[in-house]
PDB file of C-alpha atoms and ligand atoms in Angstrom:
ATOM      1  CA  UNK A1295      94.466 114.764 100.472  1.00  0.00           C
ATOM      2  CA  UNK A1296      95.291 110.708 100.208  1.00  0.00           C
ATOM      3  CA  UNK A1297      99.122 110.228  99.798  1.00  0.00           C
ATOM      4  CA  UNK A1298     100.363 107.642  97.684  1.00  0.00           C
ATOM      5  CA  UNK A1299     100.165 104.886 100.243  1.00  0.00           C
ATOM      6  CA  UNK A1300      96.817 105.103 101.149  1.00  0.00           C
ATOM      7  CA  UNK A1301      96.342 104.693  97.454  1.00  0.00           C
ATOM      8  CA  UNK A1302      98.526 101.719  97.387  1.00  0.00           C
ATOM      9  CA  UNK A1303      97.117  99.918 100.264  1.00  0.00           C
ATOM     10  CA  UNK A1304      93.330 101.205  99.857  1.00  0.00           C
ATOM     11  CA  UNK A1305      92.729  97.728  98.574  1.00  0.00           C
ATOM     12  CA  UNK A1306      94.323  94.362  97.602  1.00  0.00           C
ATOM     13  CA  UNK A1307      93.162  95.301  93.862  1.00  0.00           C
ATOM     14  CA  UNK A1308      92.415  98.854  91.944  1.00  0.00           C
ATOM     15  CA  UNK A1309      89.923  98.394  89.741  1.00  0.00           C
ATOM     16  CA  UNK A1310      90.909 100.092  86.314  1.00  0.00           C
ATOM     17  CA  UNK A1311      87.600 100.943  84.599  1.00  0.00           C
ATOM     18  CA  UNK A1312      86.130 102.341  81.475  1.00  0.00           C
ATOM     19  CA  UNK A1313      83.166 103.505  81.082  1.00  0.00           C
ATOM     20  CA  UNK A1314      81.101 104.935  77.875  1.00  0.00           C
ATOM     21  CA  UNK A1315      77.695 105.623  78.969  1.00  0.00           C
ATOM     22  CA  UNK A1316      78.265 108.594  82.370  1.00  0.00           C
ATOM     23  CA  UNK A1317      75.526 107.104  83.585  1.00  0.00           C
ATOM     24  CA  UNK A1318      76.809 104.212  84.223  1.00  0.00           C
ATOM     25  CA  UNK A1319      79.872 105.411  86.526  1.00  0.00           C
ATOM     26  CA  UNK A1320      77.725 105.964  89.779  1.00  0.00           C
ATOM     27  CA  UNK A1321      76.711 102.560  90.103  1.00  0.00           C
ATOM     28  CA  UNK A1322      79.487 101.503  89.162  1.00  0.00           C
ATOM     29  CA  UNK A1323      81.998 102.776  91.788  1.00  0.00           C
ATOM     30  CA  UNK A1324      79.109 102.329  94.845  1.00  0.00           C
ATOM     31  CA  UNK A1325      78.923  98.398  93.777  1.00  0.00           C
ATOM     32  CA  UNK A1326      82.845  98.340  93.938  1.00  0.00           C
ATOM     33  CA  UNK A1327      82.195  99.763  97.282  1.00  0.00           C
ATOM     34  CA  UNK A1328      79.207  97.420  98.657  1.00  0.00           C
ATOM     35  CA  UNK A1329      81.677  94.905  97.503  1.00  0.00           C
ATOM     36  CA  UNK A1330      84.504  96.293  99.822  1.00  0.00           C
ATOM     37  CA  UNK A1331      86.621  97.634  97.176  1.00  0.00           C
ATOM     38  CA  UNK A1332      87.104 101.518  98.201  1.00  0.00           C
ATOM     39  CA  UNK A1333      88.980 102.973  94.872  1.00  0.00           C
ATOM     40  CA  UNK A1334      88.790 103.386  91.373  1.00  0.00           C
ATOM     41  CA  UNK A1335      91.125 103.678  88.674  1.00  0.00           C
ATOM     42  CA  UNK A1336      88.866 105.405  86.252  1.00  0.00           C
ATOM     43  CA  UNK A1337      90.319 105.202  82.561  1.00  0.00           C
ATOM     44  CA  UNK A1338      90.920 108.361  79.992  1.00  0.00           C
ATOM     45  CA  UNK A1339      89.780 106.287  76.923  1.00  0.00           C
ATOM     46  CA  UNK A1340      86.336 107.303  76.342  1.00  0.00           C
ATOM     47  CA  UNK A1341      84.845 111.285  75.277  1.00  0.00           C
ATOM     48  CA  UNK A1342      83.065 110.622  78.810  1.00  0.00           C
ATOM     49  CA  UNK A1343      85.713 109.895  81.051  1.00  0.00           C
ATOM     50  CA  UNK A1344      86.088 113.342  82.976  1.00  0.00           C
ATOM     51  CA  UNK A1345      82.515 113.702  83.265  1.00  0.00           C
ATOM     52  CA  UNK A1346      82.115 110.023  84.927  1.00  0.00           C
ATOM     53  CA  UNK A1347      85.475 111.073  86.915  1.00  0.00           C
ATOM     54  CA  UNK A1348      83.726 113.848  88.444  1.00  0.00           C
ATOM     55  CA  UNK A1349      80.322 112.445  89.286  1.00  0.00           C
ATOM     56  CA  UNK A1350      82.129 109.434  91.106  1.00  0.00           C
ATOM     57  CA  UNK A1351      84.062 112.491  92.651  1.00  0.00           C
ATOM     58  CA  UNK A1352      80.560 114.268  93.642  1.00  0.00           C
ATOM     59  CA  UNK A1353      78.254 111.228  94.746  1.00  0.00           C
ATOM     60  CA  UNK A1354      80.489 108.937  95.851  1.00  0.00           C
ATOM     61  CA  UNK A1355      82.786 110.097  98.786  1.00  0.00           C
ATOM     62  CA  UNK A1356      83.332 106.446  99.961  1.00  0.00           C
ATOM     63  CA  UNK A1357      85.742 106.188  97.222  1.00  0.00           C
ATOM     64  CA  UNK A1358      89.002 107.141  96.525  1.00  0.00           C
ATOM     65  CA  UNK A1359      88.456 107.939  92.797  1.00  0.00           C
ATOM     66  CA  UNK A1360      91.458 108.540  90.058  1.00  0.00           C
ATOM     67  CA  UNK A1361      92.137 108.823  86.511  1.00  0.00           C
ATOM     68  CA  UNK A1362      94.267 106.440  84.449  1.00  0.00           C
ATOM     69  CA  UNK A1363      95.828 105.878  81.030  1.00  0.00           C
ATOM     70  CA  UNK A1364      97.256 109.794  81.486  1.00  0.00           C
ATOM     71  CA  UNK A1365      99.170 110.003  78.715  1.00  0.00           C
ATOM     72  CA  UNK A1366     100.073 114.023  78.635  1.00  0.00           C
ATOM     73  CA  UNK A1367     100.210 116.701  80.853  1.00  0.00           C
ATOM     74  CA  UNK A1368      96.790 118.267  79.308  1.00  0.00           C
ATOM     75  CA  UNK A1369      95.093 115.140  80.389  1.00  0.00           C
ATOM     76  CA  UNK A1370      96.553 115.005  84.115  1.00  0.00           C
ATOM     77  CA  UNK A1371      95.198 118.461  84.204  1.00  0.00           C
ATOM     78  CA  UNK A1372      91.661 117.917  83.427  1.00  0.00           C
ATOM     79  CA  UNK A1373      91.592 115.112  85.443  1.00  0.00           C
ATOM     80  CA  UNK A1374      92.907 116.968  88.446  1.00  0.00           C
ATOM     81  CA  UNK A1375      90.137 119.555  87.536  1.00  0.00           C
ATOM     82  CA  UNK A1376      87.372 116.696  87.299  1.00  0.00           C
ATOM     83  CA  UNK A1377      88.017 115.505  90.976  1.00  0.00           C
ATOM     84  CA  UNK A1378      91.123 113.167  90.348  1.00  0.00           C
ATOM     85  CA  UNK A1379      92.349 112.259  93.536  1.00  0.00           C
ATOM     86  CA  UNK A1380      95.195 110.261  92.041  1.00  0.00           C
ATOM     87  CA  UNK A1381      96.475 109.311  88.581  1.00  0.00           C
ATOM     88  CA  UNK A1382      97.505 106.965  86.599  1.00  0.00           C
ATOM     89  CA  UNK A1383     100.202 106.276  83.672  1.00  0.00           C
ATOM     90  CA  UNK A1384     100.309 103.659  81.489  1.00  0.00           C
ATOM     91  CA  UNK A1385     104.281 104.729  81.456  1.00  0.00           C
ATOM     92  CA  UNK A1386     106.244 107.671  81.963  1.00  0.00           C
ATOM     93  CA  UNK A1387     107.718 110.978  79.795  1.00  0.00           C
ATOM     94  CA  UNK A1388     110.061 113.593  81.608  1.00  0.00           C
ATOM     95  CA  UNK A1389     107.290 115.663  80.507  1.00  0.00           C
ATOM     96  CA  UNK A1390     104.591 113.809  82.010  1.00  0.00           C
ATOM     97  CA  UNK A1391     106.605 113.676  85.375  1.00  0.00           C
ATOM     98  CA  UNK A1392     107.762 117.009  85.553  1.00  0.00           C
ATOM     99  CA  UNK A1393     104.073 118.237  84.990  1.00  0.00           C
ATOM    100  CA  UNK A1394     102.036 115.605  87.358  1.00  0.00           C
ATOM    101  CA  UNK A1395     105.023 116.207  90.162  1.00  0.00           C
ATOM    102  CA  UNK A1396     104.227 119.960  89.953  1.00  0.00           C
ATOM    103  CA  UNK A1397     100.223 118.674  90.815  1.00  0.00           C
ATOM    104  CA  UNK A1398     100.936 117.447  93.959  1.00  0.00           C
ATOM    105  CA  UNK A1399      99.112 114.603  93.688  1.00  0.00           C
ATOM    106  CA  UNK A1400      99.710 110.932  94.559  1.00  0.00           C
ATOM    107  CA  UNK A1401     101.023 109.508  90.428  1.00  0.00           C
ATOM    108  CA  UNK A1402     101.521 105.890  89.912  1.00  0.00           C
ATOM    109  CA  UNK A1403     103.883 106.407  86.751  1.00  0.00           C
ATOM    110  CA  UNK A1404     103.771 103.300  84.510  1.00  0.00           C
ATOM    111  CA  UNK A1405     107.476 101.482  84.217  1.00  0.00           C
ATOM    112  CA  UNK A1406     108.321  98.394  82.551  1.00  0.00           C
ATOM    113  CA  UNK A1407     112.285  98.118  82.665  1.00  0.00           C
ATOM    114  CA  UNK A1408     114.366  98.667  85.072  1.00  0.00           C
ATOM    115  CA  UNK A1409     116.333 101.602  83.587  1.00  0.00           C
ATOM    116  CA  UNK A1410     112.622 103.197  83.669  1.00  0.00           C
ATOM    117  CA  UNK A1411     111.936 102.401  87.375  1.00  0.00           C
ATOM    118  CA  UNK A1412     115.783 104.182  88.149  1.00  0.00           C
ATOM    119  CA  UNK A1413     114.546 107.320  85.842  1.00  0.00           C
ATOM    120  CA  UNK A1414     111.518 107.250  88.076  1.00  0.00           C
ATOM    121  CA  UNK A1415     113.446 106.916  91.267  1.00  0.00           C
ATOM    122  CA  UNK A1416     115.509 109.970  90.320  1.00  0.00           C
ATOM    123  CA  UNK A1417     112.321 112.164  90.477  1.00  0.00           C
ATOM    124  CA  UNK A1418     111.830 111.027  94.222  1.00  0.00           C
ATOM    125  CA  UNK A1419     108.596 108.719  93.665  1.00  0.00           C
ATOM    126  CA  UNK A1420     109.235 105.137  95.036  1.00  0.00           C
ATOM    127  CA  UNK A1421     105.364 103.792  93.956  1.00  0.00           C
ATOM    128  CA  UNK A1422     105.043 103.060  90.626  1.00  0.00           C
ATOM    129  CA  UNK A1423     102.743 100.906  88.360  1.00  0.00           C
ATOM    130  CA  UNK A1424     104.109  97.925  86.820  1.00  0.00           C
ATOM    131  CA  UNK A1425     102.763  97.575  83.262  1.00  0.00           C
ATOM    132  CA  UNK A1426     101.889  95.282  81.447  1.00  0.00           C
ATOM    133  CA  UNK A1427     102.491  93.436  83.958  1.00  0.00           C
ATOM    134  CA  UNK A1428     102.079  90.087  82.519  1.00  0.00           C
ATOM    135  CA  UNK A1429     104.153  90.458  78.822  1.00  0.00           C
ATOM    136  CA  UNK A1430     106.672  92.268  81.005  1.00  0.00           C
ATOM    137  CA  UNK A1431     107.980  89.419  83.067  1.00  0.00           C
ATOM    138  CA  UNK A1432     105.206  88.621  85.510  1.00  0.00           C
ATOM    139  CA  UNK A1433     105.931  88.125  89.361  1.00  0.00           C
ATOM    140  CA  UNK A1434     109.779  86.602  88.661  1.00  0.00           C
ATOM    141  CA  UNK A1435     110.398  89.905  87.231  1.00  0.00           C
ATOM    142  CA  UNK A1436     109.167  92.190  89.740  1.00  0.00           C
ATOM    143  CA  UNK A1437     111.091  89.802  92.354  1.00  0.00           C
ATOM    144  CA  UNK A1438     114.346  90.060  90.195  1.00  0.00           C
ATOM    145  CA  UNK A1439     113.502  94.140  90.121  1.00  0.00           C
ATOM    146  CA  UNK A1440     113.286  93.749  94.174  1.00  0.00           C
ATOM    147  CA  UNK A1441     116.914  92.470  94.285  1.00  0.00           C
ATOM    148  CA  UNK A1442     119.140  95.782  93.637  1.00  0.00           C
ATOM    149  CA  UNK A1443     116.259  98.194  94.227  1.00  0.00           C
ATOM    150  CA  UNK A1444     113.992  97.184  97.224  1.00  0.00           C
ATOM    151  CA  UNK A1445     112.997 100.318  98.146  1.00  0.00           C
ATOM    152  CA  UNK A1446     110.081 100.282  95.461  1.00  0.00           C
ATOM    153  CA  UNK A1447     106.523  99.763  95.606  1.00  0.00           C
ATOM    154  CA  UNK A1448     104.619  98.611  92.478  1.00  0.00           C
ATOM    155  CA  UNK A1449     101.316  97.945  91.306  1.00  0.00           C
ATOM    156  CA  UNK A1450     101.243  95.447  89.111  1.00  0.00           C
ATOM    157  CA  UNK A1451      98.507  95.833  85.983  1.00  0.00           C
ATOM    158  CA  UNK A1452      97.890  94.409  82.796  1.00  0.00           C
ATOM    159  CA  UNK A1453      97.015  90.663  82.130  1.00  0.00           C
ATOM    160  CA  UNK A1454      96.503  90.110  86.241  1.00  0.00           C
ATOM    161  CA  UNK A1455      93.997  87.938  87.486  1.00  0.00           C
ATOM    162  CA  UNK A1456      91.849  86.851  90.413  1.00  0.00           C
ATOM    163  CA  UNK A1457      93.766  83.837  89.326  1.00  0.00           C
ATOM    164  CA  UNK A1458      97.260  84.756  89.398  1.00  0.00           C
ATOM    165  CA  UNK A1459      97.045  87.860  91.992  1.00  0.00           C
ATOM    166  CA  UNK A1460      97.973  86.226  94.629  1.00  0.00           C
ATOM    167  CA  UNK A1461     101.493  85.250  93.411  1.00  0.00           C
ATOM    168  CA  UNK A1462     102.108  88.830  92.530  1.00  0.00           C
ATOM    169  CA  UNK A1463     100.524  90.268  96.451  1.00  0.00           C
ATOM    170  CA  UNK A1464     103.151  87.418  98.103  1.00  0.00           C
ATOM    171  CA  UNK A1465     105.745  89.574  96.864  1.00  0.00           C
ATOM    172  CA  UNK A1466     107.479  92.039  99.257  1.00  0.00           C
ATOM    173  CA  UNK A1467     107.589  94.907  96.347  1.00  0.00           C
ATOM    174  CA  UNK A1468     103.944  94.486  95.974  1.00  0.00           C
ATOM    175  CA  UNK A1469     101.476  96.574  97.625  1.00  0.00           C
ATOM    176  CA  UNK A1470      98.452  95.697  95.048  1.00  0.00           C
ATOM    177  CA  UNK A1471      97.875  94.738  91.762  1.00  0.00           C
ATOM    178  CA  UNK A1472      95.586  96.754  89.237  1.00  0.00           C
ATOM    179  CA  UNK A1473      92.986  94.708  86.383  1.00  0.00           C
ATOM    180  CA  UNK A1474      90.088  95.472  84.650  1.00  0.00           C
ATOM    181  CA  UNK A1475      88.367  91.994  85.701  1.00  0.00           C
ATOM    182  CA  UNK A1476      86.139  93.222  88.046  1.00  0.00           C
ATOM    183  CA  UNK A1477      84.085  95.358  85.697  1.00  0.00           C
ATOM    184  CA  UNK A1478      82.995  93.574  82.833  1.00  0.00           C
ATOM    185  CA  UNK A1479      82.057  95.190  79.625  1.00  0.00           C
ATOM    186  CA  UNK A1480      79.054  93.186  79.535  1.00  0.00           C
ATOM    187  CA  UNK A1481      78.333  93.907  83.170  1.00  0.00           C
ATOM    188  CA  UNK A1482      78.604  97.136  82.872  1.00  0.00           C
ATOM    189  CA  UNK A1483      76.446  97.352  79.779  1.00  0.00           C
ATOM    190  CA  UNK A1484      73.580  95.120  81.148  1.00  0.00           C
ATOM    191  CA  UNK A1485      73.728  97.478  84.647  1.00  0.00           C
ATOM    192  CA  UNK A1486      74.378  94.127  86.139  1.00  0.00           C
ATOM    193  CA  UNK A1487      75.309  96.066  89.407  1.00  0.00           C
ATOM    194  CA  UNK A1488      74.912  93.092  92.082  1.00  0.00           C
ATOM    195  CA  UNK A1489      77.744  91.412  89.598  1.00  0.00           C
ATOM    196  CA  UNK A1490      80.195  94.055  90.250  1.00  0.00           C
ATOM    197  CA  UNK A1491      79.741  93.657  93.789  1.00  0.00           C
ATOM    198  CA  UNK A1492      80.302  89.761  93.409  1.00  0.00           C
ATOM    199  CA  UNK A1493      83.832  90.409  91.694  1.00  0.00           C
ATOM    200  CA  UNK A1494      84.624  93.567  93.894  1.00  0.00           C
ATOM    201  CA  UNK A1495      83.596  90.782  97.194  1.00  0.00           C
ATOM    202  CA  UNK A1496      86.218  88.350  95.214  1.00  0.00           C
ATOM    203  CA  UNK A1497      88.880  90.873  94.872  1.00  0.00           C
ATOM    204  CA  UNK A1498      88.170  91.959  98.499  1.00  0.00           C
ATOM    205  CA  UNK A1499      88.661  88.932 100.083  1.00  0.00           C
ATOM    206  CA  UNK A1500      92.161  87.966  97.893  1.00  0.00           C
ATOM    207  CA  UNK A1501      94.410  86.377 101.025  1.00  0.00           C
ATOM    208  CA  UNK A1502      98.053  87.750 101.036  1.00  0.00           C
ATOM    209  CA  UNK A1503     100.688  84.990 102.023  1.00  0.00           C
ATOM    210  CA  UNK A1504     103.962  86.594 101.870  1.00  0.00           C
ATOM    211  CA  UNK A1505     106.532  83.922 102.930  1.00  0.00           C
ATOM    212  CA  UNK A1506     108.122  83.948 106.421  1.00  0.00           C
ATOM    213  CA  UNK A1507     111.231  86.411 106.996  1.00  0.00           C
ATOM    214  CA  UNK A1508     114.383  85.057 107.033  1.00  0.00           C
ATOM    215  CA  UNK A1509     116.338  87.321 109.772  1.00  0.00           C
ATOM    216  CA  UNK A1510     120.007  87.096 109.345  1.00  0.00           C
ATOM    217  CA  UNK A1511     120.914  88.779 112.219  1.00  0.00           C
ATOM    218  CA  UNK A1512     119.215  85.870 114.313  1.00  0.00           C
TER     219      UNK A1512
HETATM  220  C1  3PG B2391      95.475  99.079  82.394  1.00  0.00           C
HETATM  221  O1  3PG B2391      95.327 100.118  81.826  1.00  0.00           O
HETATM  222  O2  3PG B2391      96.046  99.029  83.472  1.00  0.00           O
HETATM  223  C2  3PG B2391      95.041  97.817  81.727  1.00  0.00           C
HETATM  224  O3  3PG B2391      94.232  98.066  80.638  1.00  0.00           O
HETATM  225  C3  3PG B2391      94.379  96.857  82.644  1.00  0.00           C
HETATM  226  O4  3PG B2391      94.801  95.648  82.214  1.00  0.00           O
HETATM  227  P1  3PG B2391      93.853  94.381  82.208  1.00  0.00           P
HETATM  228  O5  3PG B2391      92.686  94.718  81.305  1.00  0.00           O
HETATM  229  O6  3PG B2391      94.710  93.276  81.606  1.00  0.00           O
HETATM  230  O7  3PG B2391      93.427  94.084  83.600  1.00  0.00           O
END
């Protein structure tokens, strides 16, 4: 089983899809992989979701395939049941924690404050999901968050960019950043597979400049 840092450093970006049509979610995750991009945050918004969750699962072993927007311990259930190999929260519930911890699988909770990211911490978890990324504060407040509590690793997700990932990657507390960019709706609709692959390519080949270490110990 994957721990959570092969999740987090799987690839520069996770993917978060959502898919209607089932059909659609084979494709779909082996263009992500032609393009180089080797996991999938699949989303629990549509009827279909588990079923696309566990054909990925099935036909797809090149990818490391979870389930996002888990919103209750029900869901994180099914999707553990479906083939999840990680999830996925958009934020976090002692419930929800409590329950996925018991799953013993790698959980990217969702935090957005720093009292949420300490709540976190106090289950044991140090990789969380940063979200929405973007309203929240963008890269200066992840870097700010990095100040008293180094010792966490986030995924940033939620109004991220090819444009503006880099910024967020340069930072130290950054392993990868999540966005829905690299599957179009209308890509996905018009089984425009050689698209996906274009964007996953992109994403894939995102250059990570973290600045120079200062070493204070000389
Ligand atoms: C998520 O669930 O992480 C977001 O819907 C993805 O955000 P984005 O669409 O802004 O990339």
């Amino acid at each position: 089983m994957a721990d959570v840092s092969t999740i987090l450093n799987a690839s520069r970006v996770i993917p978060v899809v959502t898919i209607d049509n089932p059909e659609h979610a084979v494709p779909v995750a082996q263009a992500l992989v032609e393009g180089g991009v080797g996991i999938i945050e699949l989303t629990l918004r549509t009827e279909s979701a588990l079923k696309s969750l566990q054909w990925i699962a099935e036909e797809v072993p090149g990818i490391l395939v979870g389930a996002g927007t888990v919103l209750t311990p029900a869901q994180a259930d099914h999707a553990a049941a479906a083939g999840a190999q990680f999830l996925v929260s958009p934020g976090v519930t002692p419930a929800l924690l409590q329950h996925v911890l018991s799953l013993n699988l790698p959980f990217l909770p969702g935090v957005a404050t720093v009292g949420e990211v300490m709540a976190v911490l106090e289950s044991g978890l140090t990789a969380m999901k940063f979200f929405p990324a973007g309203p929240a504060g963008g890269p200066p407040y992840l870097a700010a968050i990095g100040a008293p509590i180094p010792q966490v690793q986030f995924c940033p997700t939620g109004g991220v960019s090819l444009a503006s990932a880099p910024e967020y990657l340069a930072l130290p507390n950054v392993s990868c950043v999540g966005g829905s960019w690299l599957t179009p709706k209308t890509a996905v609709e018009d089984q425009d597979w050689g698209r996906i692959k274009e964007l996953a390519q992109e994403a894939a080949g995102l250059a990570v400049e973290r600045p120079a270490r200062t070493d204070a110990s000389g």
